[in-house]
Structure formats: structure tokens, C-alpha cells
Short mmCIF file of C-alpha atoms in Angstrom, two decimals:
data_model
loop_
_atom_site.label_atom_id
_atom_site.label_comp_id
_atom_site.label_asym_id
_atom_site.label_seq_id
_atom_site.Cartn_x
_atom_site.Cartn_y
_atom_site.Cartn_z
CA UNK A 1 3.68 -22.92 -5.88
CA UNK A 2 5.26 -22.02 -2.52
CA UNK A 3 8.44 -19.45 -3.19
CA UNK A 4 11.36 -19.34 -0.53
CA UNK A 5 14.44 -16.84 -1.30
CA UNK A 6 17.17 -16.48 0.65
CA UNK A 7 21.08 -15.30 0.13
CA UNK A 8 20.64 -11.56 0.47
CA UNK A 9 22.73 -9.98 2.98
CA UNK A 10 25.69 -7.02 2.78
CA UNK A 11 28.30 -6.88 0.83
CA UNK A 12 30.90 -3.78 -0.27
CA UNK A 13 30.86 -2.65 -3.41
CA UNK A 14 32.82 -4.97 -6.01
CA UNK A 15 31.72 -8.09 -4.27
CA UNK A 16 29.52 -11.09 -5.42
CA UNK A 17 26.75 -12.64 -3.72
CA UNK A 18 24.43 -15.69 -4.69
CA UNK A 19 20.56 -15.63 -3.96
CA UNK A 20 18.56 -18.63 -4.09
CA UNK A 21 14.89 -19.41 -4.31
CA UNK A 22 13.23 -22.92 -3.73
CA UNK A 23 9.95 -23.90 -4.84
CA UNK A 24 7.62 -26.28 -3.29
CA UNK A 25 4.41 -27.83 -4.57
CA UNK A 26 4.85 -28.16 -8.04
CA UNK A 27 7.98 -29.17 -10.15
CA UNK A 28 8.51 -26.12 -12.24
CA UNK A 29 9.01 -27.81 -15.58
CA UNK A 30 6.41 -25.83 -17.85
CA UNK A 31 7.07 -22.54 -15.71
CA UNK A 32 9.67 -19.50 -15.84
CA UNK A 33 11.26 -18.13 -13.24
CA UNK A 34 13.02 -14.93 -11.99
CA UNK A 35 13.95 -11.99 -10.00
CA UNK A 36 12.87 -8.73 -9.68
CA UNK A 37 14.05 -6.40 -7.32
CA UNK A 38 12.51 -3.51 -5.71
CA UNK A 39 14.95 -0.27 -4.13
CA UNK A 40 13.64 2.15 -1.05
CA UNK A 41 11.04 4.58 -3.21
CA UNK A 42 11.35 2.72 -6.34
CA UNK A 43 9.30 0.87 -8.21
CA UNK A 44 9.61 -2.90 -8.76
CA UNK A 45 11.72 -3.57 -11.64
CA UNK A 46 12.97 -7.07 -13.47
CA UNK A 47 16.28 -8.68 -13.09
CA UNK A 48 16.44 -11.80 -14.99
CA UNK A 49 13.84 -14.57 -16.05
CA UNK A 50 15.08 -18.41 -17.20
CA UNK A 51 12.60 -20.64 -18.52
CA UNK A 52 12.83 -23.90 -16.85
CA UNK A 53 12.44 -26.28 -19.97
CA UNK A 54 14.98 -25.46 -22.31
CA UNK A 55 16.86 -22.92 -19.93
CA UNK A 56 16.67 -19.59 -21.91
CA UNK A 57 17.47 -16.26 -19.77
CA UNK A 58 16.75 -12.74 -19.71
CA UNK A 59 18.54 -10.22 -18.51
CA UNK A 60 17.76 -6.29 -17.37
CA UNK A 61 20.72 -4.36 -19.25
CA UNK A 62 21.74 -3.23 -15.87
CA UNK A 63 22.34 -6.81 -14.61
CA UNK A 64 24.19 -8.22 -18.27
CA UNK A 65 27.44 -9.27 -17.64
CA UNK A 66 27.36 -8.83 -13.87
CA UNK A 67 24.83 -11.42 -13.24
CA UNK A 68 23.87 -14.98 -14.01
CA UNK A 69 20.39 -16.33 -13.58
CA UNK A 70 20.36 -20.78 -13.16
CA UNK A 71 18.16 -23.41 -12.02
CA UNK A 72 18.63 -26.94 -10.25
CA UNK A 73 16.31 -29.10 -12.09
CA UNK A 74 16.86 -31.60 -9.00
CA UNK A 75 16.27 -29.12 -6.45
CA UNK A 76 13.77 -27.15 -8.47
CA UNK A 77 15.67 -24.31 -7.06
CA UNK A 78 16.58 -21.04 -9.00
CA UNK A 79 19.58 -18.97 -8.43
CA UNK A 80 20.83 -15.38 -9.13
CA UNK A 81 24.62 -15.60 -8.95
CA UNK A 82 25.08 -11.45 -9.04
CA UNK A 83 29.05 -9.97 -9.06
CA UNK A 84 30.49 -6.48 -9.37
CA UNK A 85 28.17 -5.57 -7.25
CA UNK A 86 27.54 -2.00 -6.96
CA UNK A 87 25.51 0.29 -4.17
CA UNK A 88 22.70 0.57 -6.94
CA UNK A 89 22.01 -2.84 -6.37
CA UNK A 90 20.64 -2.46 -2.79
CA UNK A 91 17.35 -3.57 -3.19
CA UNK A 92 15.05 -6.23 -1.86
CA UNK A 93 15.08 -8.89 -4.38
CA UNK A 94 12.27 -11.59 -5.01
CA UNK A 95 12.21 -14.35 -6.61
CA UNK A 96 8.67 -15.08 -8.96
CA UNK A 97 7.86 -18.27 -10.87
CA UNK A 98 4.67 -18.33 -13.61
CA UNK A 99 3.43 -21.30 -15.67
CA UNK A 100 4.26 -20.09 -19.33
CA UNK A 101 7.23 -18.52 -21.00
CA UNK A 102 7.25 -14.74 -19.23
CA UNK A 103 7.25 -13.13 -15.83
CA UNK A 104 6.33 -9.79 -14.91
CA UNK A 105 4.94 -8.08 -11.97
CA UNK A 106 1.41 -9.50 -12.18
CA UNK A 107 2.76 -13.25 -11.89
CA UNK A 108 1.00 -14.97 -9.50
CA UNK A 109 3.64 -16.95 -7.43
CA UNK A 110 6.20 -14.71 -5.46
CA UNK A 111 8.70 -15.14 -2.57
CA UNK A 112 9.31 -13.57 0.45
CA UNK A 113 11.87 -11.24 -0.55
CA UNK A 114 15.66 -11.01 0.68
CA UNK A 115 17.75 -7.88 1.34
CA UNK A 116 20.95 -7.41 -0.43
CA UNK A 117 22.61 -4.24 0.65
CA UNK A 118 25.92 -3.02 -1.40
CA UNK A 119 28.16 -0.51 0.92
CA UNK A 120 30.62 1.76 -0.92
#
């Protein structure tokens, strides 16, 4: 599975940005998906997780209520649809995929990375 995120970029604080990730491959049917993001100095922590077949999320408390976490079956394409955005945010987020019902930091199928920067 081949990972391609894109969508980051900089935004002032309050405003909304959409990152997407497109995988290539495989169809992503019996996988999950998500994002994790990882700040200057920080360590790499989880943002949201949907599992493909049946379309259940998870959230990070930081990102309930602020952001949204979808897929495009068609397009096998997940997106993180993230408003309110705050300067905490600024991050490098990636995208991750794993065959199974859970993601975490050992999955084995990761984008590039894109930069979303939040200004104050």
C-alpha cells in the first residue's frame, strides 16, 4: 500500500483546512486508516483512525469536535476535514493505513507527511 497526503499548508488560527491521503495498490476494504501527527520536539501522537468497512472513527480528545476523519470508498482516499484550528495544531501530519481494525505507530503503511502550520 502506497500512501500520498497532501492538504497541509498555513492557516491563522480559527480556520479550517482539509488533508487528504490516497492509497494505491490495494483497495483498503479490510484496512483502517488514519492520522497521526507529529509537532517540532514532540513525539508522534494519534489523531483519528476510521475503519474502512463499516466506517467507525476515533478520535484524540484534542481533535473531538474540531475534526472529522472520512473516506471515499471510490477513490480509496481518506480525509481529515480539521476546523477551529488552533497554533497547537502545527504539526506534520501523516496519514497511515493497516490491514485490521487499529493503527498505531508501528503500522506498516505510512505517507509522506504534510505540514499544516496554524499562525495566531
Amino acid at each position: 500500500v502506497q500512501l500520498q497526503a497532501c492538504g497541509g499548508g498555513v492557516v491563522q488560527a480559527g480556520g479550517s483546512l482539509r488533508l487528504s491521503c490516497a492509497a494505491s495498490g490495494r483497495t483498503l476494504s479490510s484496512y483502517t486508516a488514519g492520522w497521526f501527527r507529529q509537532a517540532p520536539g514532540k513525539e508522534r501522537e494519534f489523531v483519528a483512525s476510521i475503519r474502512w468497512s463499516g466506517g467507525i472513527t476515533s478520535y484524540a480528545d484534542f481533535a473531538k469536535g474540531r475534526f472529522t476523519i472520512s473516506r471515499d470508498n471510490a477513490k480509496n482516499t481518506v480525509y481529515l476535514q480539521m476546523n477551529s484550528l488552533k497554533p497547537d495544531d502545527t504539526a506534520v501530519y501523516y496519514c497511515v493505513a493497516k490491514f485490521g481494525v487499529v493503527v498505531s505507530t508501528s503500522s506498516p503503511y505510512w505517507g509522506q507527511g504534510t505540514l499544516v502550520t496554524v499562525s495566531s
